[in-house]
Coordinates of C-alpha atoms and ligand atoms in Angstrom, one line a residue:
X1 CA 1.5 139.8 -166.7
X2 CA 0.1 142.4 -164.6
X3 CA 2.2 141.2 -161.7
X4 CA 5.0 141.5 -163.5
X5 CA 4.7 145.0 -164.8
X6 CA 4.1 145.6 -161.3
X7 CA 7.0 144.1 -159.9
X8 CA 9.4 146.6 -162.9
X9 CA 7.5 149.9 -162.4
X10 CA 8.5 149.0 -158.6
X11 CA 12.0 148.7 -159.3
X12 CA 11.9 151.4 -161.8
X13 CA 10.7 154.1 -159.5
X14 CA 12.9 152.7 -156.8
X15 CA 16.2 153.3 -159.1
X16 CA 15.1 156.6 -160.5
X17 CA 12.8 157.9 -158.5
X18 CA 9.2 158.2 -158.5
X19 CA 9.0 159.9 -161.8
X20 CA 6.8 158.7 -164.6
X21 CA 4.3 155.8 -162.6
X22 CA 1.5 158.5 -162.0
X23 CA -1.1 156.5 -161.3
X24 CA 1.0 154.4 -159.1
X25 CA 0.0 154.2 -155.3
X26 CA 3.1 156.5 -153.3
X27 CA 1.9 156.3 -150.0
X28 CA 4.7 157.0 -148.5
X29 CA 8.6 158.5 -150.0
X30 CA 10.9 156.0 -149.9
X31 CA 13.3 156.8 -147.0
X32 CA 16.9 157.4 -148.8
X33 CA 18.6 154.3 -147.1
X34 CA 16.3 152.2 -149.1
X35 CA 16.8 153.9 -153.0
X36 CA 20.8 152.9 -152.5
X37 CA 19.9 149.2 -151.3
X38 CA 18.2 148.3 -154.9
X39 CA 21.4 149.1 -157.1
X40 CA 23.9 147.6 -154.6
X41 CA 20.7 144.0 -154.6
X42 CA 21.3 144.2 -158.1
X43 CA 24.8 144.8 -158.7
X44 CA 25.6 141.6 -156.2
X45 CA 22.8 139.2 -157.4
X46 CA 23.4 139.9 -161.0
X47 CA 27.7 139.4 -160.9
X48 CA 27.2 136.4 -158.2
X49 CA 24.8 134.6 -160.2
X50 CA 27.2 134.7 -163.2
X51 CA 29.9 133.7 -161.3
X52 CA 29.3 130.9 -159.4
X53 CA 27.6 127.5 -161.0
X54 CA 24.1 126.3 -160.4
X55 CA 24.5 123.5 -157.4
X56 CA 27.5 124.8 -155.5
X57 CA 25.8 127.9 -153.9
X58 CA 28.0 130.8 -152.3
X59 CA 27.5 130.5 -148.3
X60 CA 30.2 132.8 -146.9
X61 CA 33.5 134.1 -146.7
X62 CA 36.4 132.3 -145.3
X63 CA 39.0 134.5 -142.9
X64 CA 41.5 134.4 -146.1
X65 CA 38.9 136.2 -148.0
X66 CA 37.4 133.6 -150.4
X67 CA 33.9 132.6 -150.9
X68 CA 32.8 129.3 -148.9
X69 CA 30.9 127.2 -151.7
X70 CA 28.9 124.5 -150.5
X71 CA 27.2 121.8 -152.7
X72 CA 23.4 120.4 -152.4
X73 CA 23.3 118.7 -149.3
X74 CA 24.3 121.8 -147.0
X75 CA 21.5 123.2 -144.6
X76 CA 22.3 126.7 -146.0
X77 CA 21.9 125.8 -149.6
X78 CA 18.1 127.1 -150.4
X79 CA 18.8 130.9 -149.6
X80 CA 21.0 131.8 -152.7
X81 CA 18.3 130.8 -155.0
X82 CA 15.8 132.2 -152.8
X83 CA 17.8 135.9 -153.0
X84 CA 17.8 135.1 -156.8
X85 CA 13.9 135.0 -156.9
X86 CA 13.5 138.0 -153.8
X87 CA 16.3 140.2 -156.1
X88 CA 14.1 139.0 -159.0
X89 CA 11.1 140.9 -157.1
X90 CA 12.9 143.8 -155.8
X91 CA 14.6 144.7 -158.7
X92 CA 12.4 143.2 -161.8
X93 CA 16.0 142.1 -163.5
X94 CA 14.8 139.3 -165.1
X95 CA 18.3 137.9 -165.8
X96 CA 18.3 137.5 -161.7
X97 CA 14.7 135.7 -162.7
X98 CA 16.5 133.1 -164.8
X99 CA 19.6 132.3 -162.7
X100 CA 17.0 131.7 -159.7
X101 CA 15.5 129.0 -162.1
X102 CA 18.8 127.7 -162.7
X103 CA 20.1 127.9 -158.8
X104 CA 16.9 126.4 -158.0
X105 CA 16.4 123.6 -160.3
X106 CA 20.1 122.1 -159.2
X107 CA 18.5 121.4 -156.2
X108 CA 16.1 118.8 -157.1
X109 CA 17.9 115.8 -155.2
X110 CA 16.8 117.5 -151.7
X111 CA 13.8 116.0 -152.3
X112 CA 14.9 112.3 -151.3
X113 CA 17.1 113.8 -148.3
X114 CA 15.5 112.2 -144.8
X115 CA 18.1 112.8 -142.0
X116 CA 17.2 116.9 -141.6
X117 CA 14.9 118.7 -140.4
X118 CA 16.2 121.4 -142.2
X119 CA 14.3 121.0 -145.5
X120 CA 12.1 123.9 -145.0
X121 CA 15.0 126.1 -145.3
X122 CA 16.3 124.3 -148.1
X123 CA 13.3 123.4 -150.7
X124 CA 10.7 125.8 -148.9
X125 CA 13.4 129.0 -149.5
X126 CA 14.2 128.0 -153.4
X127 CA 11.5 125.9 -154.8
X128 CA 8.7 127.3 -152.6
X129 CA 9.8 131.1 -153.6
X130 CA 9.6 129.6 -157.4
X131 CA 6.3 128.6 -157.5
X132 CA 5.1 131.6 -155.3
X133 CA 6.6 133.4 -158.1
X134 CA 5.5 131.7 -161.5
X135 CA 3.0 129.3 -160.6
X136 CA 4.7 127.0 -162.8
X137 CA 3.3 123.3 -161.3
X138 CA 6.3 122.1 -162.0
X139 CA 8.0 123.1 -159.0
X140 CA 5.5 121.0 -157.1
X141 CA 6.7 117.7 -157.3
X142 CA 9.7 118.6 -155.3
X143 CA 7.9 120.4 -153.2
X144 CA 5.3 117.5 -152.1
X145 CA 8.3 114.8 -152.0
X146 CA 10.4 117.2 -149.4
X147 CA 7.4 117.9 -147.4
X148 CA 6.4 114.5 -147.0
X149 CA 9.8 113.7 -145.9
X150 CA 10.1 116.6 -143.3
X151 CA 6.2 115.3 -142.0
X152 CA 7.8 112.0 -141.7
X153 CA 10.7 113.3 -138.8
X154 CA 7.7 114.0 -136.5
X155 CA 7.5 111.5 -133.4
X156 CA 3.5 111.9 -132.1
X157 CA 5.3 110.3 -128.6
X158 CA 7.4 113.6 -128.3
X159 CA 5.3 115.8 -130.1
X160 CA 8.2 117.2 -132.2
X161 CA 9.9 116.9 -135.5
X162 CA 13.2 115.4 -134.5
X163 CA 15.7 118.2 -135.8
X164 CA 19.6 116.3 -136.2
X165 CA 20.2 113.0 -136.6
X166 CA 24.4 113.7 -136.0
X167 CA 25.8 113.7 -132.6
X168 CA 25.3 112.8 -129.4
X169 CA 21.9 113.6 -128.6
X170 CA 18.7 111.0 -127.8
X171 CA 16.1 113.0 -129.9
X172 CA 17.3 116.5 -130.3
X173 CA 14.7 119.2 -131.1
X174 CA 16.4 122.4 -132.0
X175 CA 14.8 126.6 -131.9
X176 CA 15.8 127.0 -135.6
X177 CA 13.2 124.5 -136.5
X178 CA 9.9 126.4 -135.8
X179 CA 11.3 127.8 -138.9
X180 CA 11.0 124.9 -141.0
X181 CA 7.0 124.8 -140.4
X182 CA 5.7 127.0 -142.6
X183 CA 6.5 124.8 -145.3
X184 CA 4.1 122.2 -144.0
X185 CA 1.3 124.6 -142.9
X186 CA 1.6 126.1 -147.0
X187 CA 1.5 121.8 -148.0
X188 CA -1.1 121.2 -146.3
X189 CA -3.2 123.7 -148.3
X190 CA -1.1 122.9 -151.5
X191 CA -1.7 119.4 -151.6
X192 CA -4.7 119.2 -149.2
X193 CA -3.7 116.9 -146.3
X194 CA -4.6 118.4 -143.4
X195 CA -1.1 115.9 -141.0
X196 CA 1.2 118.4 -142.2
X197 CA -0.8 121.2 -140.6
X198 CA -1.2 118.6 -137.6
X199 CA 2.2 118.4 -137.4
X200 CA 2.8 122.4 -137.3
X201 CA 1.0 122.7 -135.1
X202 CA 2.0 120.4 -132.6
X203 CA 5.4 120.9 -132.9
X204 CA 4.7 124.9 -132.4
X205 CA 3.2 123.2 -129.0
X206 CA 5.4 121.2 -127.6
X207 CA 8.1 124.1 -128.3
X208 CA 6.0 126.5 -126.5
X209 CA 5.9 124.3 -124.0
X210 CA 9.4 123.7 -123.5
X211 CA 12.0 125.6 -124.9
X212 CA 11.3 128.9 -123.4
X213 CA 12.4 130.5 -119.9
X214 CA 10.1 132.5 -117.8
X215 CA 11.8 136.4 -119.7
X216 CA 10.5 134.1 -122.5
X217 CA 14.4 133.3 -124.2
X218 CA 14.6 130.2 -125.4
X219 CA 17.0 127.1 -125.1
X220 CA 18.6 126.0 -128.2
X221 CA 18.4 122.4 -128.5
X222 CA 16.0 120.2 -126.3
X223 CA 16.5 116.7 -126.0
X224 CA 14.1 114.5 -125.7
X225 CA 13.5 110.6 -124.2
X226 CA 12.2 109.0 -127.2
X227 CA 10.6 106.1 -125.4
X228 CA 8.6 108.2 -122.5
X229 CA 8.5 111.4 -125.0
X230 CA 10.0 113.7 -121.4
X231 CA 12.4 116.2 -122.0
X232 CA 15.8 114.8 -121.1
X233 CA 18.0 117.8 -121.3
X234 CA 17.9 121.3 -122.2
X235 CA 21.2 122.4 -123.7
X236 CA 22.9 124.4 -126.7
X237 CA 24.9 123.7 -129.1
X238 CA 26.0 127.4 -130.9
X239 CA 25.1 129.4 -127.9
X240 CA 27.5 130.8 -125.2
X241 CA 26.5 129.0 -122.3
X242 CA 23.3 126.1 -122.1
X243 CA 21.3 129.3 -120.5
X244 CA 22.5 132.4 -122.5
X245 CA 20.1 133.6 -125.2
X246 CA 22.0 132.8 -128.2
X247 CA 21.3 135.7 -130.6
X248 CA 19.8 134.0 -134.0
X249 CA 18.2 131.3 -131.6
X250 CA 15.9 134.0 -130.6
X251 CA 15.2 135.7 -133.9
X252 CA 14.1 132.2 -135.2
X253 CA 11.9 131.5 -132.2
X254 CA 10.1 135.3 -133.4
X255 CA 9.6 134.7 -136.8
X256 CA 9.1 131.3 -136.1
X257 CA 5.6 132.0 -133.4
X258 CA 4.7 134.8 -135.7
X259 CA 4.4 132.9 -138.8
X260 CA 2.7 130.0 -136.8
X261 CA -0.1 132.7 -135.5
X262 CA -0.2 133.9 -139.5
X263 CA -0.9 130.2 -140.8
X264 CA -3.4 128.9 -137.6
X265 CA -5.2 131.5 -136.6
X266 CA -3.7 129.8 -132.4
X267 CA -3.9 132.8 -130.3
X268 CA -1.0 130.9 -128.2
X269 CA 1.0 131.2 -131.0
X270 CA 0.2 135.3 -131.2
X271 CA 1.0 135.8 -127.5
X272 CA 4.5 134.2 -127.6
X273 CA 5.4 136.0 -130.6
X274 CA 4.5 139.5 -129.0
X275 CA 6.3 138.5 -125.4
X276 CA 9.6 136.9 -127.7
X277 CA 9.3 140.3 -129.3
X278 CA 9.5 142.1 -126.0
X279 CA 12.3 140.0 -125.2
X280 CA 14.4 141.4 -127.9
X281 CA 13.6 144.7 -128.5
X282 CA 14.1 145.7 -124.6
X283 CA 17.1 143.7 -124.3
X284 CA 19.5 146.6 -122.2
X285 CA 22.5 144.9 -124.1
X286 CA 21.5 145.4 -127.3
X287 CA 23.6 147.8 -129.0
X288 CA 22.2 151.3 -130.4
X289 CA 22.0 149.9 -134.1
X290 CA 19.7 147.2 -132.5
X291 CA 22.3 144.4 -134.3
X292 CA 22.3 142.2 -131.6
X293 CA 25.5 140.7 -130.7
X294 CA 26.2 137.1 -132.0
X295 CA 24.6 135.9 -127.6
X296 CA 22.6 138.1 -126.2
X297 CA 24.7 137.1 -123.0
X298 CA 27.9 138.1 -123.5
X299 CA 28.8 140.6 -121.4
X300 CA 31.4 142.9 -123.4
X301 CA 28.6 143.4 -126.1
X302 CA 29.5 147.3 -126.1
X303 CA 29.2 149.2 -129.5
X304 CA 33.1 149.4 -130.0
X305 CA 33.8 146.3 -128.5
X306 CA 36.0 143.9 -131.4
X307 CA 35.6 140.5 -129.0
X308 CA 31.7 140.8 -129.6
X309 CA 31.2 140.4 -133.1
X310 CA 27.3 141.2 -134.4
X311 CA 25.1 139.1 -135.7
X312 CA 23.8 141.1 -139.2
X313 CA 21.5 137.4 -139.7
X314 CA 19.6 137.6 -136.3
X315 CA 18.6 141.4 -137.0
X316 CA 17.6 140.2 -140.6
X317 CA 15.4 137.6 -139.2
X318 CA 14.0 139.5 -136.6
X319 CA 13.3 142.7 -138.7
X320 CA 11.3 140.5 -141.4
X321 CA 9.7 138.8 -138.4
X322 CA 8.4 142.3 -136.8
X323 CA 6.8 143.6 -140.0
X324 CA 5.0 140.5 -140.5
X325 CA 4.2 140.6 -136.6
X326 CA 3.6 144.4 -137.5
X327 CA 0.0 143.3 -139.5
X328 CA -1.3 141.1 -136.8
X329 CA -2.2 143.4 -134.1
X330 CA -3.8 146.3 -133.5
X331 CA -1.0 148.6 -132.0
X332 CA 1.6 147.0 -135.0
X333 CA 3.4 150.4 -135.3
X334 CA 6.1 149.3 -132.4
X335 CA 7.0 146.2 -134.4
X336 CA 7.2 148.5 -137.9
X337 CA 9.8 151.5 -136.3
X338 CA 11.9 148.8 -134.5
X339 CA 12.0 146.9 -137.7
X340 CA 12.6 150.2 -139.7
X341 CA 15.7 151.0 -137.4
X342 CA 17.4 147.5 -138.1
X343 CA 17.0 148.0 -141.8
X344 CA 18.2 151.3 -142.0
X345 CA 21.5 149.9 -140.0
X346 CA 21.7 147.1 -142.1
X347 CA 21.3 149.4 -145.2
X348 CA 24.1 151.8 -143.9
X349 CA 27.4 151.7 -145.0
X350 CA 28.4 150.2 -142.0
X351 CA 26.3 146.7 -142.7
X352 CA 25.5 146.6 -146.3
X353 CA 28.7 145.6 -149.2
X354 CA 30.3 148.1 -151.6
X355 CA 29.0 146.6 -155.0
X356 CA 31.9 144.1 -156.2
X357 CA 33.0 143.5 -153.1
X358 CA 31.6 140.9 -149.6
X359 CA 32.3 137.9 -151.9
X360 CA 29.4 139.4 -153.6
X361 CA 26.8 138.5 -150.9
X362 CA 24.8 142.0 -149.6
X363 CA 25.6 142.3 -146.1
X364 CA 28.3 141.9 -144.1
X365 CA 29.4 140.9 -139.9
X366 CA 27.2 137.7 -139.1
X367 CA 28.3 134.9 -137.2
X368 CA 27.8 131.4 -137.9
X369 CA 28.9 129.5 -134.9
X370 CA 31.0 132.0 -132.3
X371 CA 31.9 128.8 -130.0
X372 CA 33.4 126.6 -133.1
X373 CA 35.4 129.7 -134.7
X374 CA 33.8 129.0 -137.7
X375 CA 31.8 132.0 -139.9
X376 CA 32.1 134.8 -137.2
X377 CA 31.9 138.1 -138.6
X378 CA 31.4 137.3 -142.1
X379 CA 28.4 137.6 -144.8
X380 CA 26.4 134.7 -144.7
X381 CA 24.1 133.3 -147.3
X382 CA 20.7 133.6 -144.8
X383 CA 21.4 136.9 -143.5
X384 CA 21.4 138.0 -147.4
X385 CA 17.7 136.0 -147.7
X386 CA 15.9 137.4 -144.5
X387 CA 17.1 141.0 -145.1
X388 CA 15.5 140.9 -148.7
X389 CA 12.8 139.1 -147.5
X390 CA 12.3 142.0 -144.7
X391 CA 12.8 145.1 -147.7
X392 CA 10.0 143.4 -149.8
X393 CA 7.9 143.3 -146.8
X394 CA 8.7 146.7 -145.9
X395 CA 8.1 148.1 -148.9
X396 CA 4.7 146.2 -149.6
X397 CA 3.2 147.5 -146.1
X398 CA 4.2 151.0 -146.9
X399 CA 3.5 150.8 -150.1
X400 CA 6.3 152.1 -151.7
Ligands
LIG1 N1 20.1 126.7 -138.3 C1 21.5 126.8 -138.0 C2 21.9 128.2 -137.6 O1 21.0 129.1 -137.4 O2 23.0 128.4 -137.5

């Protein structure tokens, strides 16, 4: 109850001002960039969730302008619900609070999918945001059944969750999936088994050990030798080249260590966080909005330049990642103004929708997969989830 009252003064001051919540705690004003993002949340969530049907979840828009709907089984198809619920906190609408029941709820057959790693994104991002929300237990069956079945992908010969089971690849282990861990370090509290912490933690490991370079980029996909548990080949698979530093590769490998430090306490886990973080935010070709480009080696990447498009999803996920990484060191400030400047890009007119328009997503020019010609410069469902994910953050450490 209390929660919630919180979570509508919030939006209330945030809509009109900080008029009538005396008592409430105003640290700091709330920068103007961020007052215009709540209407345009609302305006977006509120008309998408009443157009599209529970199950067949908005992903992106297609180069004729309409709206890519994919069903259940797509890796993408956690975030929309998981906007619901964030919209739900940012705004206290509670009609987004019952379409995120709905959106999440038609996702209950995830829970007997095997062949991913991806279910962190997918159950972790819908029902894990529902029963962080309500408490209501019964989210939790789903939860337990996914997580067992993500637990179950790790090979203790490797060291590693095995990340695809499509193409070409002996035992591929891919960046994005550091990601995908933090729904087995909150299980193993949840349902108190300490393997899925185990298997965090040793998949955090044997990524540290081998997917980053010596500037401390990372490799997109490793592949390992299943029967010695060597690394076979170190490769990519959405990148430019198998040694560029593939934009949204890097932001997961950020939020990815700095969530691992949060959840194990591994000092490891700290340090590769801080020197990814370095990585990215003195990168000389990262333009002056700090939205990277969609590979942070392609040459033309110049502000004006049309053949590099940006990558709105990386700077989403690496701005939420920094103001986590922001309360986890002493000298934290560096992490919160770099992660300030990307959301006040992403908030400008330049990166966030009109209301009514985008397809109805919130922010618009990520790419998907540059190489394939499929998604580039387009909204996409995940940059939408990371970028509200990085204002309630934001607006929770400055306590506004
Ligand atoms: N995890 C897939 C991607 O980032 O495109």
């Amino acid at each position: 109850m209390k929660k919630k009252f919180c979570i509508l003064a919030t939006a209330f001051s945030l809509l009109f001002g900080n008029l009538s919540f005396g008592a409430k705690k105003q640290e700091t004003p709330a920068p103007a960039w961020l007052k215009k993002t709540t209407e345009v949340i609302n305006y977006q969530l509120t008309k998408a969730a009443q157009t599209y049907q529970p199950g067949k979840n908005p992903r992106s828009v297609n180069p004729d302008g309409t709206v890519r709907i994919v069903g259940v089984k797509d890796w993408t198809t956690g975030f929309f619900p998981g906007s619901l619920w964030y919209g739900y906190e940012l705004t206290g609408n509670k009609e987004l609070e019952a379409a995120a029941k709905q959106f999440t709820l038609a996702l209950d057959s995830i829970r007997y999918i095997k062949d991913t790693h991806d279910l962190g994104f997918m159950l972790f991002c819908s029902y894990g945001n529902a029963y962080r929300i309500t408490g209501d237990k019964a989210y939790l069956p789903a939860l337990k059944d996914g997580a067992k079945n993500l637990a179950a992908r790790f090979d203790a010969k490797v060291g590693a969750i095995r990340s695809w089971d499509f193409g070409k690849w002996k035992y591929p282990v891919i960046i994005d999936n550091m990601m995908n861990l933090e729904y087995l370090y909150w299980a193993a509290t949840q349902f108190k088994d300490q393997n899925f912490a185990k298997v965090a933690n040793a998949h955090a490991s044997t990524t540290l050990k081998n997917h980053f370079r010596k500037d401390f980029s990372s490799y997109h996909v490793v592949d390992y030798d299943p029967k010695t548990g060597q690394v076979y080949r170190k490769a990519t698979h959405q990148g430019l080249t198998d040694d560029s530093s593939w934009a949204r590769g890097q932001a997961w490998g950020l939020y990815g260590y700095t969530m691992c430090f949060a959840n194990s306490n591994n000092p490891k886990f700290l340090a590769q966080a801080e020197n990814i973080a370095k990585f990215i935010m003195n990168h000389p070709r990262t333009p002056k909005d700090k939205i990277p480009v969609w590979d942070y080696d392609v040459h033309n990447a110049l502000d004006t330049d049309e053949r590099a498009p940006r990558d709105a999803s990386a700077a989403a996920v690496i701005a939420s990642a920094l103001l986590e990484l922001s309360t986890k060191v002493k000298d934290g400030q560096k992490y919160l103004d770099y992660a300030e400047d990307i959301l006040a890009s992403l908030s400008s007119d330049a990166y966030l929708a009109k209301p009514g328009t985008n397809g109805l997503f919130i922010l618009k020019h990520s790419t998907g997969a540059m190489l394939y010609n499929s998604e580039i410069d387009t909204p996409l469902d995940y940059a939408d989830y990371y970028y509200l994910e990085a204002l309630k953050r934001y607006r929770e450490i400055k306590k506004i």
